[in-house]
Coordinates of C-alpha atoms in Angstrom, one line a residue:
X160 CA 112.8 150.2 60.6
X161 CA 114.6 153.4 61.4
X162 CA 114.8 152.5 65.1
X163 CA 116.4 149.2 64.3
X164 CA 118.8 150.7 61.9
X165 CA 119.8 153.4 64.4
X166 CA 120.2 150.9 67.1
X167 CA 122.4 148.7 64.9
X168 CA 124.7 151.6 64.0
X169 CA 124.3 154.2 66.8
X170 CA 127.3 156.3 65.8
X171 CA 126.5 156.3 62.1
X172 CA 125.2 159.0 59.9
X173 CA 121.7 158.5 58.4
X174 CA 122.9 157.2 55.0
X175 CA 125.3 155.0 56.8
X176 CA 122.7 153.7 59.1
X177 CA 120.5 153.0 56.2
X178 CA 123.2 150.7 54.8
X179 CA 124.0 153.0 51.8
X180 CA 120.4 152.4 50.4
X181 CA 119.6 155.5 48.6
X182 CA 115.8 155.0 48.6
X183 CA 115.8 154.1 52.3
X184 CA 117.8 157.2 53.2
X185 CA 115.4 159.3 51.1
X186 CA 112.4 157.8 52.8
X187 CA 114.1 158.6 56.3
X188 CA 114.5 162.3 55.5
X189 CA 111.0 162.5 54.3
X190 CA 109.8 160.8 57.5
X191 CA 111.7 163.4 59.6
X192 CA 110.2 166.2 57.4
X193 CA 106.6 165.1 58.1
X194 CA 104.5 167.6 60.0
X195 CA 103.1 164.8 62.3
X196 CA 106.7 163.5 63.1
X197 CA 107.1 165.4 66.3
X198 CA 108.9 164.6 69.5
X199 CA 105.7 164.0 71.5
X200 CA 104.2 161.7 68.8
X201 CA 107.3 159.6 68.2
X202 CA 108.1 159.1 71.9
X203 CA 104.4 158.3 72.7
X204 CA 104.6 154.5 72.4
X205 CA 107.9 154.3 74.2
X206 CA 106.4 156.4 77.1
X207 CA 103.5 154.1 77.4
X208 CA 105.8 151.2 77.6
X209 CA 107.8 152.9 80.2
X210 CA 104.6 153.5 82.4
X211 CA 104.1 149.7 82.2
X212 CA 107.7 149.0 83.4
X213 CA 107.2 151.5 86.1
X214 CA 104.3 149.6 87.5
X215 CA 106.6 146.6 88.4
X216 CA 108.6 148.6 91.0
X217 CA 107.6 149.9 94.4
X218 CA 109.7 153.0 94.1
X219 CA 110.8 154.9 90.9
X220 CA 112.9 157.9 90.6
X221 CA 112.1 160.3 87.8
X222 CA 115.3 162.5 87.4
X223 CA 114.8 165.6 85.3
X224 CA 117.6 167.8 83.7
X225 CA 118.4 170.2 80.9
X226 CA 121.1 169.7 78.3
X227 CA 122.3 171.9 75.4
X228 CA 122.4 170.4 71.9
X229 CA 125.1 172.4 70.0
X230 CA 124.6 172.6 66.2
X231 CA 127.2 175.4 65.5
X232 CA 129.0 173.2 63.2
X233 CA 126.0 173.3 60.8
X234 CA 125.4 177.1 60.2
X235 CA 122.9 176.4 57.5
X236 CA 120.4 174.7 59.8
X237 CA 117.3 176.7 60.2
X238 CA 115.3 177.4 63.5
X239 CA 118.2 177.3 66.0
X240 CA 118.7 179.7 68.8
X241 CA 121.5 180.8 71.2
X242 CA 122.8 178.3 73.8
X243 CA 125.5 178.6 76.5
X244 CA 126.6 182.0 77.7
X245 CA 125.9 183.7 74.3
X246 CA 129.5 185.0 74.1
X247 CA 130.8 182.5 71.6
X248 CA 127.7 182.7 69.3
X249 CA 126.9 178.9 69.8
X250 CA 123.6 177.9 68.1
X251 CA 121.4 175.0 69.0
X252 CA 118.5 173.5 70.8
X253 CA 117.7 173.0 74.4
X254 CA 116.5 169.6 75.7
X255 CA 114.8 169.1 79.1
X256 CA 113.9 165.4 79.7
X257 CA 112.9 163.2 82.5
X258 CA 114.2 159.7 82.8
X259 CA 112.6 156.9 85.1
X260 CA 115.2 154.8 87.2
X261 CA 114.8 152.1 89.6
X262 CA 116.4 152.6 93.0
X263 CA 119.3 150.5 91.8
X264 CA 119.9 152.8 88.8
X265 CA 118.4 150.8 86.0
X266 CA 116.9 153.2 83.4
X267 CA 113.3 152.3 82.6
X268 CA 112.5 154.8 79.9
X269 CA 112.0 158.4 79.0
X270 CA 109.0 159.8 80.9
X271 CA 108.9 163.2 79.4
X272 CA 110.8 165.4 76.9
X273 CA 110.6 169.0 75.7
X274 CA 112.8 170.8 73.1
X275 CA 112.7 174.5 72.6
X276 CA 114.7 177.4 71.1
X277 CA 115.8 180.5 72.9
X278 CA 114.8 183.7 71.2
X279 CA 117.8 185.4 69.6
X280 CA 116.8 188.8 71.0
X281 CA 115.9 189.4 74.6
X282 CA 112.3 190.4 75.0
X283 CA 111.5 194.1 75.9
X284 CA 111.1 194.6 79.7
X285 CA 107.4 195.0 81.0
X286 CA 106.1 198.6 81.5
X287 CA 106.6 200.1 84.9
X288 CA 103.7 199.6 87.3
X289 CA 101.5 202.8 88.2
X290 CA 102.1 203.9 91.6
X291 CA 99.2 205.0 93.8
X292 CA 96.9 203.8 96.4
X293 CA 94.5 201.0 95.9
X294 CA 90.8 201.4 96.7
X295 CA 89.6 200.0 99.9
X296 CA 87.1 197.7 98.2
X297 CA 89.6 196.4 95.7
X298 CA 90.1 192.6 95.7
X299 CA 93.3 191.3 96.9
X300 CA 95.9 190.4 94.3
X301 CA 96.5 186.8 93.8
X302 CA 100.1 185.6 93.2
X303 CA 100.7 185.4 89.4
X304 CA 101.3 181.9 88.0
X305 CA 104.7 181.4 86.5
X306 CA 105.2 182.7 83.0
X307 CA 104.7 179.6 80.6
X308 CA 107.4 181.1 78.3
X309 CA 109.9 181.1 81.2
X310 CA 112.4 178.3 81.2
X311 CA 111.5 177.5 84.8
X312 CA 108.2 176.1 83.5
X313 CA 110.0 173.2 82.2
X314 CA 110.5 171.7 85.9
X315 CA 106.8 172.3 86.6
X316 CA 105.8 170.6 83.3
X317 CA 107.9 167.6 84.1
X318 CA 106.6 167.4 87.7
X319 CA 103.0 167.5 86.4
X320 CA 103.7 164.7 83.9
X321 CA 105.0 162.6 86.8
X322 CA 101.9 163.4 88.8
X323 CA 99.8 162.2 85.8
X324 CA 101.7 158.9 85.6
X325 CA 101.5 158.6 89.5
X326 CA 97.7 158.3 89.1
X327 CA 98.1 155.5 86.7
X328 CA 100.6 153.6 89.0
X329 CA 98.9 153.8 92.5
X330 CA 101.1 150.8 93.8
X331 CA 104.4 152.7 92.9
X332 CA 105.7 155.7 94.7
X333 CA 107.2 158.1 92.1
X334 CA 109.9 160.7 93.2
X335 CA 110.7 163.7 91.0
X336 CA 114.4 164.5 91.3
X337 CA 116.0 167.7 90.2
X338 CA 119.4 169.6 90.6
X339 CA 120.0 173.0 92.1
X340 CA 118.1 174.8 89.2
X341 CA 114.8 173.2 90.4
X342 CA 115.0 175.0 93.7
X343 CA 112.2 177.5 93.5
X344 CA 109.1 178.2 95.5
X345 CA 106.5 177.5 92.6
X346 CA 107.7 173.9 92.3
X347 CA 107.5 173.3 96.1
X348 CA 104.1 174.8 96.1
X349 CA 103.0 172.5 93.2
X350 CA 104.5 169.4 94.9
X351 CA 102.6 170.0 98.2
X352 CA 99.2 170.5 96.7
X353 CA 98.2 166.8 96.5
X354 CA 99.3 164.5 99.3
X355 CA 98.5 161.5 97.0
X356 CA 100.9 163.0 94.3
X357 CA 104.5 162.1 93.7
X358 CA 107.3 163.2 95.9
X359 CA 109.7 165.9 95.2
X360 CA 113.4 165.9 95.9
X361 CA 115.7 168.7 94.9
X362 CA 119.1 169.9 95.7
X363 CA 119.2 173.4 97.4
X364 CA 121.8 176.1 97.0
X365 CA 120.0 179.2 98.5
X366 CA 119.8 180.1 102.2
X367 CA 116.1 180.0 103.0
X368 CA 114.2 181.3 105.8
X369 CA 111.7 179.3 107.9
X370 CA 108.2 180.6 109.0
X371 CA 110.0 181.7 112.1
X372 CA 112.4 183.9 110.1
X373 CA 115.3 181.6 111.1
X374 CA 118.0 180.8 108.4
X375 CA 117.1 177.1 107.5
X376 CA 120.6 175.6 106.7
X377 CA 122.5 177.5 109.3
X378 CA 120.1 176.3 112.0
X379 CA 120.3 172.7 110.7
X380 CA 124.1 172.6 110.5
X381 CA 124.2 173.8 114.1
X382 CA 122.7 170.4 115.2
X383 CA 124.5 167.5 116.2
X384 CA 124.8 164.9 113.4
X385 CA 122.4 162.1 113.5
X386 CA 124.8 159.5 112.1
X387 CA 127.2 158.7 109.3
X388 CA 126.7 157.2 105.9
X389 CA 128.9 156.0 103.1
X390 CA 128.1 157.1 99.5
X391 CA 129.8 156.2 96.1
X392 CA 130.6 159.3 94.3
X393 CA 130.8 158.7 90.5
X394 CA 133.6 160.0 88.3
X395 CA 132.8 163.4 86.7
X396 CA 135.2 165.1 84.3
X397 CA 138.8 165.0 85.6
X398 CA 137.6 164.2 89.1
X399 CA 138.0 160.5 90.0
X400 CA 135.2 158.5 91.6
X401 CA 135.6 157.9 95.3
X402 CA 133.8 156.5 98.5
X403 CA 132.7 159.5 100.8
X404 CA 131.9 159.3 104.4
X405 CA 129.2 161.8 105.2
X406 CA 127.7 163.2 108.4
X407 CA 123.9 163.4 108.3
X408 CA 121.5 166.0 109.6
X409 CA 117.8 166.2 109.0
X410 CA 114.6 168.0 110.1
X411 CA 111.2 169.2 109.1
X412 CA 110.6 172.9 108.6
X413 CA 108.0 175.4 107.4
X414 CA 109.7 177.2 104.4
X415 CA 108.6 180.8 104.1
X416 CA 107.6 182.2 100.7
X417 CA 109.9 184.6 98.8
X418 CA 110.0 188.1 100.2
X419 CA 110.0 189.5 96.7
X420 CA 108.2 188.7 93.5
X421 CA 104.7 187.4 92.6
X422 CA 104.7 184.9 95.5
X423 CA 105.3 187.4 98.3
X424 CA 103.0 187.0 101.2
X425 CA 102.0 183.4 100.2
X426 CA 101.7 180.5 102.8
X427 CA 104.8 178.7 103.7
X428 CA 105.4 175.1 102.5
X429 CA 106.2 172.2 104.8
X430 CA 109.3 170.4 103.6
X431 CA 111.9 168.1 105.0
X432 CA 115.5 169.2 104.9
X433 CA 118.5 166.8 104.8
X434 CA 122.2 168.1 104.7
X435 CA 125.1 165.7 104.3
X436 CA 128.8 167.0 104.7
X437 CA 132.0 165.0 103.9
X438 CA 134.2 164.7 106.9
X439 CA 137.7 163.9 105.4
X440 CA 137.8 164.7 101.6
X441 CA 140.9 163.5 99.6
X442 CA 143.7 165.9 99.2
X443 CA 143.0 168.4 96.4
X444 CA 139.1 167.7 96.4
X445 CA 136.5 169.9 97.8
X446 CA 134.4 168.1 100.5
X447 CA 131.1 167.1 99.3
X448 CA 128.1 168.9 100.7
X449 CA 124.5 168.2 99.6
X450 CA 121.6 170.3 100.9
X451 CA 118.4 168.4 100.0
X452 CA 114.8 169.6 100.2
X453 CA 112.0 166.9 99.8
X454 CA 108.3 166.4 100.4
X455 CA 109.2 162.6 101.5
X456 CA 108.8 162.4 105.3
X457 CA 112.3 162.1 106.9
X458 CA 112.0 161.3 110.5
X459 CA 114.9 158.8 111.1
X460 CA 118.5 158.3 109.9
X461 CA 117.3 155.4 107.8
X462 CA 114.9 157.6 105.9
X463 CA 117.5 160.3 105.5
X464 CA 119.9 157.6 104.1
X465 CA 117.3 156.6 101.6
X466 CA 116.7 160.2 100.4
X467 CA 120.5 160.6 99.9
X468 CA 120.7 157.5 98.0
X469 CA 117.8 158.6 95.7
X470 CA 119.6 161.9 95.0
X471 CA 122.8 160.0 94.2
X472 CA 121.0 158.1 91.5
X473 CA 120.4 161.6 89.7
X474 CA 123.8 161.2 88.1
X475 CA 122.2 158.5 85.7
X476 CA 120.4 161.3 83.5
X477 CA 123.8 163.1 83.2
X478 CA 125.4 159.8 81.8
X479 CA 122.3 159.6 79.5
X480 CA 122.9 163.0 78.1
X481 CA 126.6 162.5 77.8
X482 CA 126.4 159.2 75.8
X483 CA 123.5 160.7 73.8
X484 CA 125.9 163.1 72.4
X485 CA 129.0 161.0 72.3
X486 CA 127.4 157.7 71.4
X487 CA 124.4 158.4 69.2
X488 CA 126.2 161.7 68.0
X489 CA 123.0 163.7 67.9
X490 CA 124.9 166.9 67.4
X491 CA 126.4 165.6 64.2
X492 CA 122.9 165.3 62.5
X493 CA 122.6 167.4 59.4
X494 CA 118.9 167.7 58.8
X495 CA 118.4 171.4 57.7
X496 CA 115.9 172.6 60.3
X497 CA 114.9 172.2 64.0
X498 CA 111.7 170.2 63.2
X499 CA 113.6 167.3 61.6
X500 CA 116.3 167.4 64.3
X501 CA 113.5 167.1 67.0
X502 CA 112.0 164.1 65.1
X503 CA 115.4 162.4 64.7
X504 CA 116.2 163.2 68.5
X505 CA 113.1 161.1 69.5
X506 CA 114.4 158.0 67.9
X507 CA 118.0 158.6 69.2
X508 CA 116.7 159.0 72.7
X509 CA 115.0 155.6 72.6
X510 CA 118.1 154.0 71.0
X511 CA 120.3 155.5 73.7
X512 CA 117.9 154.4 76.4
X513 CA 118.1 150.8 75.1
X514 CA 121.8 150.8 75.1
X515 CA 121.9 152.3 78.7
X516 CA 119.4 149.7 79.8
X517 CA 121.5 146.9 78.5
X518 CA 124.4 148.2 80.3
X519 CA 122.6 148.3 83.6
X520 CA 120.8 145.1 83.1
X521 CA 124.0 143.3 82.8
X522 CA 124.9 144.5 86.3
X523 CA 121.4 144.0 87.9
X524 CA 120.5 140.5 86.6
X525 CA 123.9 139.1 85.3
X526 CA 122.8 135.4 85.6
X527 CA 119.6 135.8 83.5
X528 CA 119.6 134.2 80.1
X529 CA 120.7 136.6 77.4
X530 CA 117.3 136.0 75.5
X531 CA 115.9 138.7 77.8
X532 CA 117.6 141.2 75.5
X533 CA 119.2 139.4 72.5
X534 CA 117.4 137.6 69.6
X535 CA 118.2 134.0 68.9
X536 CA 120.2 134.9 65.7
X537 CA 122.1 137.4 67.6
X538 CA 123.3 135.2 70.6
X539 CA 124.1 132.2 68.3
X540 CA 126.1 134.3 66.0
X541 CA 127.8 135.9 69.0
X542 CA 128.8 132.4 70.3
X543 CA 129.9 131.1 67.0
X544 CA 132.1 134.1 66.4
X545 CA 133.9 133.8 69.7
X546 CA 134.1 130.1 70.0
X547 CA 135.0 129.5 66.3
X548 CA 132.7 126.5 66.4
X549 CA 130.1 126.3 63.6
X550 CA 127.6 124.7 66.0
X551 CA 126.1 127.1 68.5
X552 CA 125.5 125.9 72.0
X553 CA 122.0 124.5 72.8
X554 CA 121.5 126.8 75.8
X555 CA 121.9 130.6 75.5
X556 CA 124.8 132.2 77.6
X557 CA 123.9 134.4 80.6
X558 CA 123.4 138.1 80.0
X559 CA 126.7 139.0 81.6
X560 CA 128.5 136.6 79.3
X561 CA 126.8 137.9 76.2
X562 CA 127.4 141.6 77.1
X563 CA 131.1 140.9 77.7
X564 CA 131.3 139.1 74.3
X565 CA 129.7 142.1 72.6
X566 CA 132.1 144.5 74.5
X567 CA 135.2 142.5 73.5
X568 CA 134.2 143.3 69.9
X569 CA 134.1 147.0 70.8
X570 CA 137.7 146.8 72.4
X571 CA 136.8 146.1 75.9
X572 CA 139.8 144.3 77.4
X573 CA 138.1 142.9 80.5
X574 CA 141.1 143.1 82.8
X575 CA 140.6 143.0 86.6
X576 CA 140.8 146.7 87.0
X577 CA 138.4 147.5 84.0
X578 CA 135.2 146.7 85.9
X579 CA 132.1 146.1 83.9
X580 CA 131.7 147.2 80.2
X581 CA 130.4 150.7 79.5
X582 CA 128.0 152.0 76.9
X583 CA 130.8 153.1 74.5
X584 CA 132.3 149.6 74.1
X585 CA 128.8 148.2 73.7
X586 CA 128.0 150.7 70.9
X587 CA 131.1 149.5 68.9
X588 CA 130.5 145.9 69.7
X589 CA 126.7 146.0 68.7
X590 CA 127.7 147.5 65.3
X591 CA 130.0 144.5 64.6
X592 CA 127.3 142.1 66.0
X593 CA 124.8 143.4 63.5
X594 CA 127.0 142.5 60.6
X595 CA 128.0 139.1 62.2
X596 CA 124.4 138.2 62.7
X597 CA 123.4 139.1 59.1
X598 CA 126.2 136.9 57.8
X599 CA 125.3 134.0 60.1
X600 CA 121.7 134.1 58.7
X601 CA 123.1 133.9 55.1
X602 CA 125.1 130.8 56.2
X603 CA 122.1 129.3 57.8
X604 CA 120.1 129.6 54.5
X605 CA 122.9 128.2 52.6
X606 CA 123.1 125.2 55.0
X607 CA 119.3 124.5 54.6
X608 CA 119.7 124.8 50.8
X609 CA 121.9 121.7 50.7
X610 CA 125.6 121.0 50.0
X611 CA 127.6 123.5 47.9
X612 CA 131.0 123.5 46.4
X613 CA 133.9 123.5 49.0
X614 CA 134.9 126.8 50.4
X615 CA 138.6 127.5 49.7
X616 CA 141.0 128.0 52.7
X617 CA 141.5 131.6 53.9
X618 CA 144.4 133.2 52.1
X619 CA 147.3 134.0 54.3
X620 CA 149.3 137.1 53.9
X621 CA 152.9 137.7 54.9

């Protein structure tokens, strides 16, 4: 019931989503306060359904990323920690999640999610190590595993969850995709342990040395380009979207372990490197350059193009995070403590995925009947509202037609240059559709009950 209410009114507060029903709102707050209402428990059924959707595709991209949830506007909320650069005193939660996408960019669901709070005080540094010679018979020191309390553990936890799902979906190739923060040796080591495990694809930022002590990216850039590809760059912030022509270079290398830290002296890892560089960037824009490291074999321009296309789909999780905040307005939730916020977040994430999924479905299968998403009462009410005809059509409209009708109720104009409706217009339209459907069902009950007194004409003003 909570999920349906949240979906019908994505931008509403909890009392508004409950339709102003005091008992219903009180039950919602009690539900979020229950000790067993955790993120993992509430997302469990959705994750299981996501695995079933994954099995239907030959390749699925599992993009992982971190976002900050700012609750500084609610200073009385308990259990929050510092976020951002700590200078402004912002308080909130950190969310690291993994979203599954098809190669075309359609979101299949949330694979894994983790919420945590940074400590308000930095932990004390470890005591200095004692100096001195080691005994000759002392066993060699093994590299220490990553600290589970370290925030870098989030990338490893996500990859291990993708590896678990990979074992359940042997006919699907899963690819774990991360941004520049995911570029560290421990994750490379984890990804190369099992040849049957999922692939790893991350964007690199550091200069790394090969096993022959040569600088990786410098030596790769000195090669002649293997070809050119065209990539669509999505809009980001004030930067408009554009079509970029990129030169492609690739190769396979033995990446050396770090020279400092617990992994010093470890075996190198074998990875494929792909670097793409924009040839002629628009005036005022920095040329695009992606340095990618992957466990996926890259031995041709076609394979390199595929890997670049996979990474380009990573922007979907950024869209998911942005719309989770602006659409479901999760940062406006006033629930008193971090446990309740985490429980509410689980429902909001499924609601936002459903909206995102609807947006992408309309572009992927526009000619499918709208019944793949809309219930019978919804599409009939939608058609009556737009046609002003009391008798709904016998056959349901296509998914594209239904989505555009919903978006028009959310102020989507549908001009030539507007493209396809986005999630924001659909949020607003779905809220109107919920009320229209409810009223249409009331009229249907009245029609089945028999003739009633005539309805007076609508009063006209002005």
